[in-house]
mmCIF file with all atom_site columns, C-alpha atoms in Angstrom:
data_model
loop_
_atom_site.group_PDB
_atom_site.id
_atom_site.type_symbol
_atom_site.label_atom_id
_atom_site.label_alt_id
_atom_site.label_comp_id
_atom_site.label_asym_id
_atom_site.label_entity_id
_atom_site.label_seq_id
_atom_site.pdbx_PDB_ins_code
_atom_site.Cartn_x
_atom_site.Cartn_y
_atom_site.Cartn_z
_atom_site.occupancy
_atom_site.B_iso_or_equiv
_atom_site.pdbx_formal_charge
_atom_site.auth_seq_id
_atom_site.auth_comp_id
_atom_site.auth_asym_id
_atom_site.auth_atom_id
_atom_site.pdbx_PDB_model_num
ATOM 1  C CA . MET A 1 1  ? -3.279  -22.489 18.643  1.00 0.00 ? 26  MET A CA 1
ATOM 2  C CA . ASN A 1 2  ? -1.733  -20.330 15.944  1.00 0.00 ? 27  ASN A CA 1
ATOM 3  C CA . LYS A 1 3  ? -2.357  -21.973 12.573  1.00 0.00 ? 28  LYS A CA 1
ATOM 4  C CA . ASN A 1 4  ? -0.758  -19.311 10.415  1.00 0.00 ? 29  ASN A CA 1
ATOM 5  C CA . ARG A 1 5  ? 1.949   -20.412 8.008   1.00 0.00 ? 30  ARG A CA 1
ATOM 6  C CA . TYR A 1 6  ? 5.187   -18.437 7.671   1.00 0.00 ? 31  TYR A CA 1
ATOM 7  C CA . PHE A 1 7  ? 7.532   -17.958 4.746   1.00 0.00 ? 32  PHE A CA 1
ATOM 8  C CA . TYR A 1 8  ? 10.934  -16.364 4.360   1.00 0.00 ? 33  TYR A CA 1
ATOM 9  C CA . ALA A 1 9  ? 12.369  -14.917 1.175   1.00 0.00 ? 34  ALA A CA 1
ATOM 10 C CA . ALA A 1 10 ? 16.133  -14.513 1.379   1.00 0.00 ? 35  ALA A CA 1
ATOM 11 C CA . PRO A 1 11 ? 17.721  -11.431 -0.188  1.00 0.00 ? 36  PRO A CA 1
ATOM 12 C CA . TYR A 1 12 ? 18.112  -11.908 -3.925  1.00 0.00 ? 37  TYR A CA 1
ATOM 13 C CA . LEU A 1 13 ? 19.529  -9.468  -6.462  1.00 0.00 ? 38  LEU A CA 1
ATOM 14 C CA . ALA A 1 14 ? 17.910  -6.109  -5.682  1.00 0.00 ? 39  ALA A CA 1
ATOM 15 C CA . HIS A 1 15 ? 15.241  -7.597  -3.385  1.00 0.00 ? 40  HIS A CA 1
ATOM 16 C CA . GLN A 1 16 ? 15.576  -7.316  0.384   1.00 0.00 ? 41  GLN A CA 1
ATOM 17 C CA . ALA A 1 17 ? 14.728  -10.220 2.671   1.00 0.00 ? 42  ALA A CA 1
ATOM 18 C CA . LYS A 1 18 ? 11.007  -10.563 3.312   1.00 0.00 ? 43  LYS A CA 1
ATOM 19 C CA . LEU A 1 19 ? 8.798   -12.390 5.748   1.00 0.00 ? 44  LEU A CA 1
ATOM 20 C CA . PHE A 1 20 ? 5.311   -13.504 4.693   1.00 0.00 ? 45  PHE A CA 1
ATOM 21 C CA . VAL A 1 21 ? 2.392   -14.680 6.803   1.00 0.00 ? 46  VAL A CA 1
ATOM 22 C CA . LEU A 1 22 ? -0.298  -16.882 5.324   1.00 0.00 ? 47  LEU A CA 1
ATOM 23 C CA . SER A 1 23 ? -3.124  -16.422 7.783   1.00 0.00 ? 48  SER A CA 1
ATOM 24 C CA . THR A 1 24 ? -6.048  -18.660 8.595   1.00 0.00 ? 49  THR A CA 1
ATOM 25 C CA . ASP A 1 25 ? -8.288  -16.307 6.610   1.00 0.00 ? 50  ASP A CA 1
ATOM 26 C CA . ASN A 1 26 ? -6.273  -17.201 3.464   1.00 0.00 ? 51  ASN A CA 1
ATOM 27 C CA . HIS A 1 27 ? -4.300  -13.973 3.036   1.00 0.00 ? 52  HIS A CA 1
ATOM 28 C CA . LEU A 1 28 ? -0.650  -14.145 2.061   1.00 0.00 ? 53  LEU A CA 1
ATOM 29 C CA . TYR A 1 29 ? 0.617   -10.923 3.614   1.00 0.00 ? 54  TYR A CA 1
ATOM 30 C CA . CYS A 1 30 ? 3.908   -9.051  3.704   1.00 0.00 ? 55  CYS A CA 1
ATOM 31 C CA . GLU A 1 31 ? 5.059   -5.550  4.519   1.00 0.00 ? 56  GLU A CA 1
ATOM 32 C CA . TYR A 1 32 ? 8.356   -4.398  3.063   1.00 0.00 ? 57  TYR A CA 1
ATOM 33 C CA . ASN A 1 33 ? 10.255  -1.356  1.843   1.00 0.00 ? 58  ASN A CA 1
ATOM 34 C CA . HIS A 1 34 ? 10.013  -0.490  -1.825  1.00 0.00 ? 59  HIS A CA 1
ATOM 35 C CA . GLU A 1 35 ? 12.520  2.180   -2.799  1.00 0.00 ? 60  GLU A CA 1
ATOM 36 C CA . ASN A 1 36 ? 12.524  3.395   0.838   1.00 0.00 ? 61  ASN A CA 1
ATOM 37 C CA . ASP A 1 37 ? 8.731   3.612   0.990   1.00 0.00 ? 62  ASP A CA 1
ATOM 38 C CA . PRO A 1 38 ? 6.580   1.197   2.997   1.00 0.00 ? 63  PRO A CA 1
ATOM 39 C CA . ALA A 1 39 ? 4.627   -1.210  0.827   1.00 0.00 ? 64  ALA A CA 1
ATOM 40 C CA . ILE A 1 40 ? 2.119   -3.990  1.480   1.00 0.00 ? 65  ILE A CA 1
ATOM 41 C CA . TYR A 1 41 ? 1.591   -7.188  -0.446  1.00 0.00 ? 66  TYR A CA 1
ATOM 42 C CA . SER A 1 42 ? -1.639  -9.049  0.241   1.00 0.00 ? 67  SER A CA 1
ATOM 43 C CA . VAL A 1 43 ? -3.234  -11.683 -1.922  1.00 0.00 ? 68  VAL A CA 1
ATOM 44 C CA . GLN A 1 44 ? -5.941  -14.263 -1.329  1.00 0.00 ? 69  GLN A CA 1
ATOM 45 C CA . VAL A 1 45 ? -4.683  -17.861 -1.565  1.00 0.00 ? 70  VAL A CA 1
ATOM 46 C CA . ASP A 1 46 ? -5.864  -21.184 -0.184  1.00 0.00 ? 71  ASP A CA 1
ATOM 47 C CA . GLN A 1 47 ? -3.857  -21.762 2.969   1.00 0.00 ? 72  GLN A CA 1
ATOM 48 C CA . GLU A 1 48 ? -4.186  -25.536 2.822   1.00 0.00 ? 73  GLU A CA 1
ATOM 49 C CA . THR A 1 49 ? -3.021  -25.935 -0.777  1.00 0.00 ? 74  THR A CA 1
ATOM 50 C CA . PHE A 1 50 ? -0.479  -23.089 -1.065  1.00 0.00 ? 75  PHE A CA 1
ATOM 51 C CA . VAL A 1 51 ? 2.921   -24.432 -2.120  1.00 0.00 ? 76  VAL A CA 1
ATOM 52 C CA . ALA A 1 52 ? 5.865   -22.110 -1.512  1.00 0.00 ? 77  ALA A CA 1
ATOM 53 C CA . ALA A 1 53 ? 7.894   -23.696 -4.306  1.00 0.00 ? 78  ALA A CA 1
ATOM 54 C CA . ASP A 1 54 ? 5.253   -22.536 -6.810  1.00 0.00 ? 79  ASP A CA 1
ATOM 55 C CA . PHE A 1 55 ? 5.526   -18.881 -5.746  1.00 0.00 ? 80  PHE A CA 1
ATOM 56 C CA . LYS A 1 56 ? 8.344   -16.427 -6.405  1.00 0.00 ? 81  LYS A CA 1
ATOM 57 C CA . TRP A 1 57 ? 8.309   -12.783 -5.400  1.00 0.00 ? 82  TRP A CA 1
ATOM 58 C CA . ALA A 1 58 ? 8.750   -10.679 -8.552  1.00 0.00 ? 83  ALA A CA 1
ATOM 59 C CA . ASP A 1 59 ? 9.427   -13.953 -10.401 1.00 0.00 ? 84  ASP A CA 1
ATOM 60 C CA . GLU A 1 60 ? 12.858  -14.067 -8.731  1.00 0.00 ? 85  GLU A CA 1
ATOM 61 C CA . GLN A 1 61 ? 12.775  -14.344 -4.951  1.00 0.00 ? 86  GLN A CA 1
ATOM 62 C CA . ALA A 1 62 ? 11.902  -17.844 -3.739  1.00 0.00 ? 87  ALA A CA 1
ATOM 63 C CA . LEU A 1 63 ? 9.935   -18.509 -0.559  1.00 0.00 ? 88  LEU A CA 1
ATOM 64 C CA . ILE A 1 64 ? 10.739  -21.182 1.960   1.00 0.00 ? 89  ILE A CA 1
ATOM 65 C CA . GLU A 1 65 ? 8.318   -22.195 4.687   1.00 0.00 ? 90  GLU A CA 1
ATOM 66 C CA . VAL A 1 66 ? 9.604   -21.669 8.213   1.00 0.00 ? 91  VAL A CA 1
ATOM 67 C CA . ASP A 1 67 ? 8.170   -22.474 11.616  1.00 0.00 ? 92  ASP A CA 1
ATOM 68 C CA . TYR A 1 68 ? 6.824   -19.879 14.034  1.00 0.00 ? 93  TYR A CA 1
ATOM 69 C CA . THR A 1 69 ? 10.038  -19.685 16.077  1.00 0.00 ? 94  THR A CA 1
ATOM 70 C CA . SER A 1 70 ? 12.132  -19.021 12.972  1.00 0.00 ? 95  SER A CA 1
ATOM 71 C CA . ALA A 1 71 ? 9.612   -16.439 11.747  1.00 0.00 ? 96  ALA A CA 1
ATOM 72 C CA . VAL A 1 72 ? 9.774   -14.543 15.041  1.00 0.00 ? 97  VAL A CA 1
ATOM 73 C CA . ALA A 1 73 ? 13.591  -14.624 15.012  1.00 0.00 ? 98  ALA A CA 1
ATOM 74 C CA . THR A 1 74 ? 13.604  -13.360 11.433  1.00 0.00 ? 99  THR A CA 1
ATOM 75 C CA . ALA A 1 75 ? 11.111  -10.613 12.256  1.00 0.00 ? 100 ALA A CA 1
ATOM 76 C CA . GLN A 1 76 ? 13.364  -9.340  15.000  1.00 0.00 ? 101 GLN A CA 1
ATOM 77 C CA . GLN A 1 77 ? 16.039  -8.740  12.352  1.00 0.00 ? 102 GLN A CA 1
ATOM 78 C CA . TYR A 1 78 ? 14.001  -7.416  9.444   1.00 0.00 ? 103 TYR A CA 1
ATOM 79 C CA . GLN A 1 79 ? 10.351  -6.645  10.077  1.00 0.00 ? 104 GLN A CA 1
ATOM 80 C CA . GLN A 1 80 ? 9.536   -6.619  13.770  1.00 0.00 ? 105 GLN A CA 1
ATOM 81 C CA . HIS A 1 81 ? 7.025   -3.784  13.863  1.00 0.00 ? 106 HIS A CA 1
ATOM 82 C CA . TRP A 1 82 ? 4.567   -4.989  11.234  1.00 0.00 ? 107 TRP A CA 1
ATOM 83 C CA . PHE A 1 83 ? 5.010   -8.658  12.083  1.00 0.00 ? 108 PHE A CA 1
ATOM 84 C CA . ASP A 1 84 ? 4.214   -8.247  15.781  1.00 0.00 ? 109 ASP A CA 1
ATOM 85 C CA . ASN A 1 85 ? 1.217   -6.031  15.015  1.00 0.00 ? 110 ASN A CA 1
ATOM 86 C CA . TYR A 1 86 ? -0.112  -8.428  12.381  1.00 0.00 ? 111 TYR A CA 1
ATOM 87 C CA . LEU A 1 87 ? 0.134   -11.438 14.690  1.00 0.00 ? 112 LEU A CA 1
ATOM 88 C CA . ALA A 1 88 ? -1.608  -9.539  17.498  1.00 0.00 ? 113 ALA A CA 1
ATOM 89 C CA . GLN A 1 89 ? -4.401  -8.617  15.077  1.00 0.00 ? 114 GLN A CA 1
ATOM 90 C CA . GLN A 1 90 ? -4.733  -12.250 13.980  1.00 0.00 ? 115 GLN A CA 1
ATOM 91 C CA . LEU A 1 91 ? -4.909  -13.392 17.601  1.00 0.00 ? 116 LEU A CA 1
ATOM 92 C CA . ARG A 1 92 ? -7.749  -10.929 18.292  1.00 0.00 ? 117 ARG A CA 1
ATOM 93 C CA . TYR A 1 93 ? -9.525  -12.166 15.143  1.00 0.00 ? 118 TYR A CA 1
ATOM 94 C CA . GLU A 1 94 ? -9.268  -15.800 16.238  1.00 0.00 ? 119 GLU A CA 1
ATOM 95 C CA . GLU A 1 95 ? -10.523 -14.984 19.748  1.00 0.00 ? 120 GLU A CA 1
ATOM 96 C CA . CYS A 1 96 ? -13.666 -13.431 18.252  1.00 0.00 ? 121 CYS A CA 1
ATOM 97 C CA . GLU A 1 97 ? -14.537 -16.529 16.232  1.00 0.00 ? 122 GLU A CA 1
#
């Protein structure tokens, strides 16, 4: 059972839409384009107590929690490559536990 949490940040001002994964190992992770260069955001947070309303990307872009189905649909539009790879990596990690 996939216990990751998923968050979507809608486009806001100069920020593109982003998809975040909060994995079972407590990493809030996102890959995105920064001035046409790939960038990674990864920070350690407590998965059980993380509140999306308390977090804003660059102090501007709000996160909303979405379910897995919505996250996959969003990834197909914006971030398919990294998202699919990240989830496959997480699945391998969970199988090894």
